[in-house]
């Protein structure tokens, strides 16, 4: 079974290349059209870069029949995305104050925080207080509804009149075709990642389902968001970058809700408490994911508030390094503690 490890690495490498390409495509769309960068990043790019989570969730349910993979993958991806967002902001903080940055990112972060709280209710409130609709937890309905609200509230058009169209040589048709091709290939690589993760877990029995989901699937399926956001930050497009990362997190929560909708009687044997709380299987790891996730989400919201509502990053550049460095370090420490405790 030695071959599963190089295949896993090759699959990740393919996802890195596709993500790098998608970052360039989104930046070109932002410059070529009047669509808001927050919308392009938070809806279009977030949906594409979250396709691995969507298809690994379906694969985990219908092919592997393991709900803990879904929980570990989704919660692991969300917290990992938020941690990387804080770290990447610190790395590219130099031009952060110069870019357009919409206040919508604050509200999107608050929606993400509300989804975390709804998931915490589903995970940890005693079964007699759970609101169930058959095998579906009512919190899944709430989480999905919150995501739909974000789609309606998302700013659709750009307020910036100076779209740098002269910098983009490709036609819109060519850009959209490449966007579609990259999305399709990303779907295939994400399904392969689920199979490889299941094989690696069998080869390493010490890995629990949720830990394997968070480490092997959560990190792997977060690669598209990480690389594409880094590429957008490098191009000083922080609006689309923040939209991508936070939008991917809210979309991931929607995927968790959808997984609950479609997972009836598809669980592995022994997970009988699915009828008590749906897909929200309360393994010990879930508590760590929730606590760390809430802390990291709050830190990212604070970062958005400081950027949108203050002149701190513009007038105090040295202090901006300190603040973003402290937030990035704290977020990274919270992520490490998830696996250390």
mmCIF file of C-alpha atoms in Angstrom:
data_model
loop_
_atom_site.group_PDB
_atom_site.id
_atom_site.type_symbol
_atom_site.label_atom_id
_atom_site.label_comp_id
_atom_site.label_asym_id
_atom_site.label_seq_id
_atom_site.Cartn_x
_atom_site.Cartn_y
_atom_site.Cartn_z
ATOM 1 C CA UNK A 1 0.000 0.000 0.000
ATOM 2 C CA UNK A 2 3.042 2.292 -0.204
ATOM 3 C CA UNK A 3 1.726 3.786 -3.457
ATOM 4 C CA UNK A 4 -1.140 5.636 -1.747
ATOM 5 C CA UNK A 5 1.261 8.172 -0.206
ATOM 6 C CA UNK A 6 2.911 9.421 -3.452
ATOM 7 C CA UNK A 7 -0.533 9.446 -5.102
ATOM 8 C CA UNK A 8 -1.833 11.613 -2.252
ATOM 9 C CA UNK A 9 1.090 14.037 -2.749
ATOM 10 C CA UNK A 10 0.542 14.140 -6.522
ATOM 11 C CA UNK A 11 -3.159 14.842 -6.018
ATOM 12 C CA UNK A 12 -2.310 17.720 -3.674
ATOM 13 C CA UNK A 13 0.207 19.078 -6.212
ATOM 14 C CA UNK A 14 -2.488 19.093 -8.895
ATOM 15 C CA UNK A 15 -4.804 21.005 -6.567
ATOM 16 C CA UNK A 16 -2.046 23.558 -5.883
ATOM 17 C CA UNK A 17 -1.592 24.191 -9.622
ATOM 18 C CA UNK A 18 -5.342 24.522 -10.214
ATOM 19 C CA UNK A 19 -5.677 26.892 -7.250
ATOM 20 C CA UNK A 20 -2.851 29.103 -8.503
ATOM 21 C CA UNK A 21 -4.589 29.297 -11.880
ATOM 22 C CA UNK A 22 -7.959 30.086 -10.304
ATOM 23 C CA UNK A 23 -6.434 32.954 -8.330
ATOM 24 C CA UNK A 24 -5.212 34.503 -11.588
ATOM 25 C CA UNK A 25 -8.576 33.928 -13.275
ATOM 26 C CA UNK A 26 -10.531 35.639 -10.480
ATOM 27 C CA UNK A 27 -8.196 38.631 -10.497
ATOM 28 C CA UNK A 28 -8.746 38.942 -14.265
ATOM 29 C CA UNK A 29 -12.529 38.744 -13.791
ATOM 30 C CA UNK A 30 -12.347 41.454 -11.147
ATOM 31 C CA UNK A 31 -10.510 43.730 -13.576
ATOM 32 C CA UNK A 32 -12.465 42.741 -16.677
ATOM 33 C CA UNK A 33 -15.988 43.124 -15.256
ATOM 34 C CA UNK A 34 -17.949 45.419 -12.951
ATOM 35 C CA UNK A 35 -18.771 42.563 -10.603
ATOM 36 C CA UNK A 36 -17.800 43.257 -6.993
ATOM 37 C CA UNK A 37 -14.511 41.690 -5.914
ATOM 38 C CA UNK A 38 -16.207 40.576 -2.698
ATOM 39 C CA UNK A 39 -18.880 38.794 -4.755
ATOM 40 C CA UNK A 40 -16.374 37.184 -7.137
ATOM 41 C CA UNK A 41 -14.302 35.954 -4.214
ATOM 42 C CA UNK A 42 -17.110 35.218 -1.766
ATOM 43 C CA UNK A 43 -19.515 33.448 -4.140
ATOM 44 C CA UNK A 44 -17.900 32.397 -7.427
ATOM 45 C CA UNK A 45 -14.386 31.560 -6.239
ATOM 46 C CA UNK A 46 -15.570 30.332 -2.825
ATOM 47 C CA UNK A 47 -18.005 27.930 -4.482
ATOM 48 C CA UNK A 48 -15.314 26.559 -6.800
ATOM 49 C CA UNK A 49 -12.573 26.273 -4.182
ATOM 50 C CA UNK A 50 -15.069 24.585 -1.850
ATOM 51 C CA UNK A 51 -16.015 21.963 -4.446
ATOM 52 C CA UNK A 52 -13.458 19.555 -2.908
ATOM 53 C CA UNK A 53 -15.287 19.763 0.441
ATOM 54 C CA UNK A 54 -18.645 19.240 -1.290
ATOM 55 C CA UNK A 55 -17.590 16.193 -3.263
ATOM 56 C CA UNK A 56 -15.492 14.690 -0.468
ATOM 57 C CA UNK A 57 -18.562 15.052 1.775
ATOM 58 C CA UNK A 58 -20.732 13.190 -0.751
ATOM 59 C CA UNK A 59 -17.994 10.599 -1.275
ATOM 60 C CA UNK A 60 -17.635 10.116 2.488
ATOM 61 C CA UNK A 61 -21.388 9.539 2.835
ATOM 62 C CA UNK A 62 -22.282 7.472 -0.221
ATOM 63 C CA UNK A 63 -18.992 5.696 -1.003
ATOM 64 C CA UNK A 64 -17.099 5.429 2.288
ATOM 65 C CA UNK A 65 -20.191 5.590 4.565
ATOM 66 C CA UNK A 66 -18.314 7.454 7.295
ATOM 67 C CA UNK A 67 -19.931 10.561 8.780
ATOM 68 C CA UNK A 68 -16.886 11.376 10.911
ATOM 69 C CA UNK A 69 -14.952 12.094 7.706
ATOM 70 C CA UNK A 70 -17.535 14.755 6.843
ATOM 71 C CA UNK A 71 -17.425 16.380 10.280
ATOM 72 C CA UNK A 72 -13.627 16.322 10.419
ATOM 73 C CA UNK A 73 -13.231 17.544 6.849
ATOM 74 C CA UNK A 74 -15.687 20.448 7.124
ATOM 75 C CA UNK A 75 -14.740 21.680 10.590
ATOM 76 C CA UNK A 76 -11.063 21.121 9.850
ATOM 77 C CA UNK A 77 -11.307 23.030 6.568
ATOM 78 C CA UNK A 78 -13.150 25.969 8.111
ATOM 79 C CA UNK A 79 -10.743 26.525 10.982
ATOM 80 C CA UNK A 80 -7.731 25.931 8.726
ATOM 81 C CA UNK A 81 -9.031 28.510 6.211
ATOM 82 C CA UNK A 82 -9.520 31.120 8.924
ATOM 83 C CA UNK A 83 -6.084 30.469 10.416
ATOM 84 C CA UNK A 84 -4.426 30.755 7.000
ATOM 85 C CA UNK A 85 -6.381 33.963 6.285
ATOM 86 C CA UNK A 86 -4.888 35.544 9.420
ATOM 87 C CA UNK A 87 -1.388 34.314 8.528
ATOM 88 C CA UNK A 88 -1.591 35.433 4.892
ATOM 89 C CA UNK A 89 -2.828 38.872 5.970
ATOM 90 C CA UNK A 90 0.234 39.214 8.200
ATOM 91 C CA UNK A 91 2.547 38.125 5.365
ATOM 92 C CA UNK A 92 1.015 40.599 2.875
ATOM 93 C CA UNK A 93 0.170 43.352 5.388
ATOM 94 C CA UNK A 94 2.366 45.934 3.635
ATOM 95 C CA UNK A 95 -0.289 46.938 1.093
ATOM 96 C CA UNK A 96 -3.350 45.973 3.125
ATOM 97 C CA UNK A 97 -4.319 49.589 3.866
ATOM 98 C CA UNK A 98 -4.146 50.607 0.197
ATOM 99 C CA UNK A 99 -6.679 48.169 -1.184
ATOM 100 C CA UNK A 100 -10.452 48.362 -1.415
ATOM 101 C CA UNK A 101 -12.012 46.486 1.480
ATOM 102 C CA UNK A 102 -15.784 46.298 1.944
ATOM 103 C CA UNK A 103 -17.452 46.222 5.344
ATOM 104 C CA UNK A 104 -19.467 43.253 4.127
ATOM 105 C CA UNK A 105 -16.612 41.009 5.267
ATOM 106 C CA UNK A 106 -17.444 41.900 8.894
ATOM 107 C CA UNK A 107 -21.051 40.803 8.477
ATOM 108 C CA UNK A 108 -20.034 37.682 6.574
ATOM 109 C CA UNK A 109 -17.727 36.810 9.475
ATOM 110 C CA UNK A 110 -20.630 37.289 11.898
ATOM 111 C CA UNK A 111 -22.770 34.922 9.809
ATOM 112 C CA UNK A 112 -19.942 32.377 10.032
ATOM 113 C CA UNK A 113 -19.853 32.839 13.815
ATOM 114 C CA UNK A 114 -23.618 32.260 13.993
ATOM 115 C CA UNK A 115 -23.193 29.040 12.006
ATOM 116 C CA UNK A 116 -20.538 27.911 14.482
ATOM 117 C CA UNK A 117 -22.978 28.496 17.347
ATOM 118 C CA UNK A 118 -25.764 26.586 15.576
ATOM 119 C CA UNK A 119 -23.378 23.673 14.967
ATOM 120 C CA UNK A 120 -22.294 23.775 18.636
ATOM 121 C CA UNK A 121 -25.948 23.417 19.660
ATOM 122 C CA UNK A 122 -26.338 20.396 17.380
ATOM 123 C CA UNK A 123 -23.137 18.790 18.642
ATOM 124 C CA UNK A 124 -23.411 19.227 22.394
ATOM 125 C CA UNK A 125 -26.949 20.003 23.598
ATOM 126 C CA UNK A 126 -28.503 16.862 25.205
ATOM 127 C CA UNK A 127 -30.505 14.726 22.820
ATOM 128 C CA UNK A 128 -33.819 15.456 24.533
ATOM 129 C CA UNK A 129 -33.428 19.134 23.553
ATOM 130 C CA UNK A 130 -32.406 18.470 19.954
ATOM 131 C CA UNK A 131 -34.841 19.623 17.274
ATOM 132 C CA UNK A 132 -35.068 16.807 14.729
ATOM 133 C CA UNK A 133 -36.918 16.647 11.423
ATOM 134 C CA UNK A 134 -36.793 12.914 10.860
ATOM 135 C CA UNK A 135 -33.073 12.139 10.648
ATOM 136 C CA UNK A 136 -32.247 15.790 9.884
ATOM 137 C CA UNK A 137 -31.180 18.181 12.615
ATOM 138 C CA UNK A 138 -33.087 21.479 12.551
ATOM 139 C CA UNK A 139 -29.771 23.283 13.042
ATOM 140 C CA UNK A 140 -28.813 22.141 9.546
ATOM 141 C CA UNK A 141 -31.869 23.958 8.197
ATOM 142 C CA UNK A 142 -30.863 27.080 10.137
ATOM 143 C CA UNK A 143 -27.257 26.929 8.910
ATOM 144 C CA UNK A 144 -28.357 26.529 5.291
ATOM 145 C CA UNK A 145 -30.843 29.387 5.660
ATOM 146 C CA UNK A 146 -28.100 31.644 7.022
ATOM 147 C CA UNK A 147 -25.953 30.833 3.993
ATOM 148 C CA UNK A 148 -28.796 31.677 1.601
ATOM 149 C CA UNK A 149 -29.190 35.034 3.391
ATOM 150 C CA UNK A 150 -25.488 35.786 2.812
ATOM 151 C CA UNK A 151 -26.009 35.203 -0.923
ATOM 152 C CA UNK A 152 -28.811 37.777 -1.021
ATOM 153 C CA UNK A 153 -26.904 40.342 1.065
ATOM 154 C CA UNK A 154 -23.593 39.885 -0.763
ATOM 155 C CA UNK A 155 -22.646 43.104 -2.658
ATOM 156 C CA UNK A 156 -23.010 42.300 -6.360
ATOM 157 C CA UNK A 157 -21.422 45.259 -8.144
ATOM 158 C CA UNK A 158 -18.146 47.085 -7.687
ATOM 159 C CA UNK A 159 -18.075 50.671 -6.478
ATOM 160 C CA UNK A 160 -14.701 51.152 -8.141
ATOM 161 C CA UNK A 161 -15.072 52.848 -11.517
ATOM 162 C CA UNK A 162 -11.457 52.260 -12.503
ATOM 163 C CA UNK A 163 -11.369 48.693 -13.724
ATOM 164 C CA UNK A 164 -7.924 48.145 -15.208
ATOM 165 C CA UNK A 165 -9.186 46.477 -18.378
ATOM 166 C CA UNK A 166 -6.050 47.267 -20.306
ATOM 167 C CA UNK A 167 -4.055 44.875 -18.128
ATOM 168 C CA UNK A 168 -6.215 41.896 -19.158
ATOM 169 C CA UNK A 169 -5.468 40.554 -22.638
ATOM 170 C CA UNK A 170 -7.769 37.528 -22.538
ATOM 171 C CA UNK A 171 -11.384 37.663 -23.643
ATOM 172 C CA UNK A 172 -14.166 37.044 -21.127
ATOM 173 C CA UNK A 173 -15.134 33.871 -22.991
ATOM 174 C CA UNK A 174 -11.615 32.455 -22.662
ATOM 175 C CA UNK A 175 -11.524 33.363 -18.966
ATOM 176 C CA UNK A 176 -14.867 31.662 -18.247
ATOM 177 C CA UNK A 177 -13.912 28.534 -20.220
ATOM 178 C CA UNK A 178 -10.666 28.146 -18.254
ATOM 179 C CA UNK A 179 -12.614 28.782 -15.052
ATOM 180 C CA UNK A 180 -14.963 25.896 -15.924
ATOM 181 C CA UNK A 181 -12.195 23.491 -16.927
ATOM 182 C CA UNK A 182 -10.269 24.103 -13.691
ATOM 183 C CA UNK A 183 -13.467 23.565 -11.691
ATOM 184 C CA UNK A 184 -14.173 20.190 -13.337
ATOM 185 C CA UNK A 185 -10.625 18.909 -12.810
ATOM 186 C CA UNK A 186 -10.798 20.092 -9.201
ATOM 187 C CA UNK A 187 -13.902 17.931 -8.689
ATOM 188 C CA UNK A 188 -12.067 14.824 -9.885
ATOM 189 C CA UNK A 189 -9.048 15.467 -7.693
ATOM 190 C CA UNK A 190 -11.289 16.002 -4.637
ATOM 191 C CA UNK A 191 -13.065 12.664 -5.117
ATOM 192 C CA UNK A 192 -9.671 10.965 -5.456
ATOM 193 C CA UNK A 193 -8.570 12.647 -2.230
ATOM 194 C CA UNK A 194 -11.455 11.026 -0.334
ATOM 195 C CA UNK A 195 -10.511 7.542 -1.530
ATOM 196 C CA UNK A 196 -6.845 8.100 -0.698
ATOM 197 C CA UNK A 197 -7.701 9.405 2.772
ATOM 198 C CA UNK A 198 -9.806 6.308 3.486
ATOM 199 C CA UNK A 199 -6.915 4.066 2.385
ATOM 200 C CA UNK A 200 -4.401 5.985 4.513
ATOM 201 C CA UNK A 201 -6.655 5.722 7.558
ATOM 202 C CA UNK A 202 -6.853 1.953 7.091
ATOM 203 C CA UNK A 203 -3.068 1.829 6.818
ATOM 204 C CA UNK A 204 -2.692 3.961 9.981
ATOM 205 C CA UNK A 205 -5.396 2.750 12.420
ATOM 206 C CA UNK A 206 -4.277 5.281 15.059
ATOM 207 C CA UNK A 207 -5.967 8.028 13.015
ATOM 208 C CA UNK A 208 -9.597 8.486 14.073
ATOM 209 C CA UNK A 209 -12.151 9.335 11.418
ATOM 210 C CA UNK A 210 -12.481 12.996 12.404
ATOM 211 C CA UNK A 211 -8.729 13.506 12.810
ATOM 212 C CA UNK A 212 -8.053 11.886 9.435
ATOM 213 C CA UNK A 213 -10.767 14.090 7.970
ATOM 214 C CA UNK A 214 -9.266 17.241 9.473
ATOM 215 C CA UNK A 215 -5.620 16.481 8.689
ATOM 216 C CA UNK A 216 -5.734 14.635 5.370
ATOM 217 C CA UNK A 217 -9.014 15.925 3.950
ATOM 218 C CA UNK A 218 -9.412 19.238 5.794
ATOM 219 C CA UNK A 219 -5.940 20.507 4.931
ATOM 220 C CA UNK A 220 -5.956 18.966 1.464
ATOM 221 C CA UNK A 221 -9.327 20.362 0.440
ATOM 222 C CA UNK A 222 -8.341 23.784 1.827
ATOM 223 C CA UNK A 223 -5.448 24.071 -0.618
ATOM 224 C CA UNK A 224 -7.578 25.791 -3.312
ATOM 225 C CA UNK A 225 -8.610 28.569 -0.900
ATOM 226 C CA UNK A 226 -5.076 28.981 0.466
ATOM 227 C CA UNK A 227 -3.266 29.219 -2.859
ATOM 228 C CA UNK A 228 -5.882 31.296 -4.678
ATOM 229 C CA UNK A 229 -6.105 33.761 -1.774
ATOM 230 C CA UNK A 230 -2.316 34.052 -1.605
ATOM 231 C CA UNK A 231 -2.294 34.818 -5.321
ATOM 232 C CA UNK A 232 -4.999 37.477 -4.862
ATOM 233 C CA UNK A 233 -3.142 39.052 -1.917
ATOM 234 C CA UNK A 234 0.051 39.087 -3.966
ATOM 235 C CA UNK A 235 -1.878 41.069 -6.573
ATOM 236 C CA UNK A 236 -3.175 43.389 -3.794
ATOM 237 C CA UNK A 237 -6.749 42.201 -4.304
ATOM 238 C CA UNK A 238 -7.644 41.808 -0.609
ATOM 239 C CA UNK A 239 -11.363 42.320 -1.214
ATOM 240 C CA UNK A 240 -11.641 39.172 -3.347
ATOM 241 C CA UNK A 241 -9.180 37.329 -1.086
ATOM 242 C CA UNK A 242 -11.159 37.913 2.112
ATOM 243 C CA UNK A 243 -14.371 37.198 0.222
ATOM 244 C CA UNK A 244 -12.914 33.887 -0.941
ATOM 245 C CA UNK A 245 -11.768 32.712 2.484
ATOM 246 C CA UNK A 246 -14.753 33.795 4.585
ATOM 247 C CA UNK A 247 -17.184 32.880 1.807
ATOM 248 C CA UNK A 248 -15.593 29.425 1.609
ATOM 249 C CA UNK A 249 -16.153 28.974 5.345
ATOM 250 C CA UNK A 250 -19.862 29.837 5.153
ATOM 251 C CA UNK A 251 -20.193 27.624 2.062
ATOM 252 C CA UNK A 252 -18.485 24.783 3.961
ATOM 253 C CA UNK A 253 -21.083 25.111 6.711
ATOM 254 C CA UNK A 254 -23.781 24.907 4.023
ATOM 255 C CA UNK A 255 -22.102 21.706 2.795
ATOM 256 C CA UNK A 256 -22.309 20.284 6.331
ATOM 257 C CA UNK A 257 -26.030 21.059 6.316
ATOM 258 C CA UNK A 258 -26.509 19.497 2.863
ATOM 259 C CA UNK A 259 -24.601 16.412 4.037
ATOM 260 C CA UNK A 260 -27.107 16.121 6.889
ATOM 261 C CA UNK A 261 -29.993 16.414 4.397
ATOM 262 C CA UNK A 262 -28.745 13.580 2.164
ATOM 263 C CA UNK A 263 -27.094 11.237 4.683
ATOM 264 C CA UNK A 264 -30.169 9.269 5.757
ATOM 265 C CA UNK A 265 -29.166 5.717 6.616
ATOM 266 C CA UNK A 266 -25.814 6.107 4.832
ATOM 267 C CA UNK A 267 -23.699 6.036 8.000
ATOM 268 C CA UNK A 268 -21.200 3.399 8.987
ATOM 269 C CA UNK A 269 -22.404 0.715 11.369
ATOM 270 C CA UNK A 270 -22.168 1.744 15.004
ATOM 271 C CA UNK A 271 -23.106 5.411 14.470
ATOM 272 C CA UNK A 272 -26.608 4.880 15.837
ATOM 273 C CA UNK A 273 -26.862 8.335 17.414
ATOM 274 C CA UNK A 274 -27.457 9.762 13.926
ATOM 275 C CA UNK A 275 -31.186 9.581 14.708
ATOM 276 C CA UNK A 276 -30.575 11.742 17.798
ATOM 277 C CA UNK A 277 -28.661 14.658 16.264
ATOM 278 C CA UNK A 278 -28.199 13.991 12.536
ATOM 279 C CA UNK A 279 -24.727 14.148 11.061
ATOM 280 C CA UNK A 280 -23.438 16.100 14.075
ATOM 281 C CA UNK A 281 -21.712 13.110 15.666
ATOM 282 C CA UNK A 282 -20.325 14.482 18.928
ATOM 283 C CA UNK A 283 -16.895 12.864 19.019
ATOM 284 C CA UNK A 284 -14.388 14.365 21.508
ATOM 285 C CA UNK A 285 -12.574 16.090 18.631
ATOM 286 C CA UNK A 286 -15.717 18.077 17.755
ATOM 287 C CA UNK A 287 -15.501 20.052 21.028
ATOM 288 C CA UNK A 288 -11.934 21.110 20.261
ATOM 289 C CA UNK A 289 -12.853 22.091 16.716
ATOM 290 C CA UNK A 290 -15.771 24.183 17.962
ATOM 291 C CA UNK A 291 -13.889 26.029 20.723
ATOM 292 C CA UNK A 292 -10.849 26.762 18.557
ATOM 293 C CA UNK A 293 -13.057 27.618 15.576
ATOM 294 C CA UNK A 294 -15.112 30.156 17.524
ATOM 295 C CA UNK A 295 -11.924 31.814 18.808
ATOM 296 C CA UNK A 296 -10.324 31.983 15.366
ATOM 297 C CA UNK A 297 -13.534 33.259 13.742
ATOM 298 C CA UNK A 298 -13.763 36.031 16.358
ATOM 299 C CA UNK A 299 -10.120 36.984 15.656
ATOM 300 C CA UNK A 300 -10.805 37.279 11.906
ATOM 301 C CA UNK A 301 -13.898 39.421 12.565
ATOM 302 C CA UNK A 302 -11.753 41.688 14.764
ATOM 303 C CA UNK A 303 -9.229 41.979 11.931
ATOM 304 C CA UNK A 304 -12.004 42.995 9.503
ATOM 305 C CA UNK A 305 -13.371 45.560 11.977
ATOM 306 C CA UNK A 306 -9.931 47.131 12.474
ATOM 307 C CA UNK A 307 -9.414 47.364 8.704
ATOM 308 C CA UNK A 308 -12.887 48.699 7.867
ATOM 309 C CA UNK A 309 -13.666 50.963 10.805
ATOM 310 C CA UNK A 310 -10.278 52.411 11.788
ATOM 311 C CA UNK A 311 -7.238 54.038 10.174
ATOM 312 C CA UNK A 312 -4.874 51.847 12.170
ATOM 313 C CA UNK A 313 -3.317 50.029 9.216
ATOM 314 C CA UNK A 314 -2.849 53.286 7.326
ATOM 315 C CA UNK A 315 -1.398 55.478 10.087
ATOM 316 C CA UNK A 316 0.444 52.971 12.273
ATOM 317 C CA UNK A 317 2.233 50.560 9.961
ATOM 318 C CA UNK A 318 4.548 49.133 12.622
ATOM 319 C CA UNK A 319 1.589 48.518 14.943
ATOM 320 C CA UNK A 320 -0.290 46.826 12.098
ATOM 321 C CA UNK A 321 2.506 44.245 11.873
ATOM 322 C CA UNK A 322 2.289 43.659 15.618
ATOM 323 C CA UNK A 323 -1.502 43.295 15.679
ATOM 324 C CA UNK A 324 -1.739 41.002 12.655
ATOM 325 C CA UNK A 325 1.269 39.036 13.931
ATOM 326 C CA UNK A 326 -0.378 38.489 17.325
ATOM 327 C CA UNK A 327 -3.686 37.484 15.705
ATOM 328 C CA UNK A 328 -1.949 35.117 13.287
ATOM 329 C CA UNK A 329 0.091 33.526 16.079
ATOM 330 C CA UNK A 330 -2.963 33.118 18.301
ATOM 331 C CA UNK A 331 -4.970 31.539 15.479
ATOM 332 C CA UNK A 332 -2.141 29.149 14.618
ATOM 333 C CA UNK A 333 -1.777 28.178 18.289
ATOM 334 C CA UNK A 334 -5.514 27.465 18.528
ATOM 335 C CA UNK A 335 -5.290 25.197 15.486
ATOM 336 C CA UNK A 336 -2.310 23.293 16.915
ATOM 337 C CA UNK A 337 -4.108 22.821 20.237
ATOM 338 C CA UNK A 338 -6.985 21.089 18.437
ATOM 339 C CA UNK A 339 -4.663 18.131 17.776
ATOM 340 C CA UNK A 340 -2.460 18.461 20.850
ATOM 341 C CA UNK A 341 -5.205 18.168 23.480
#
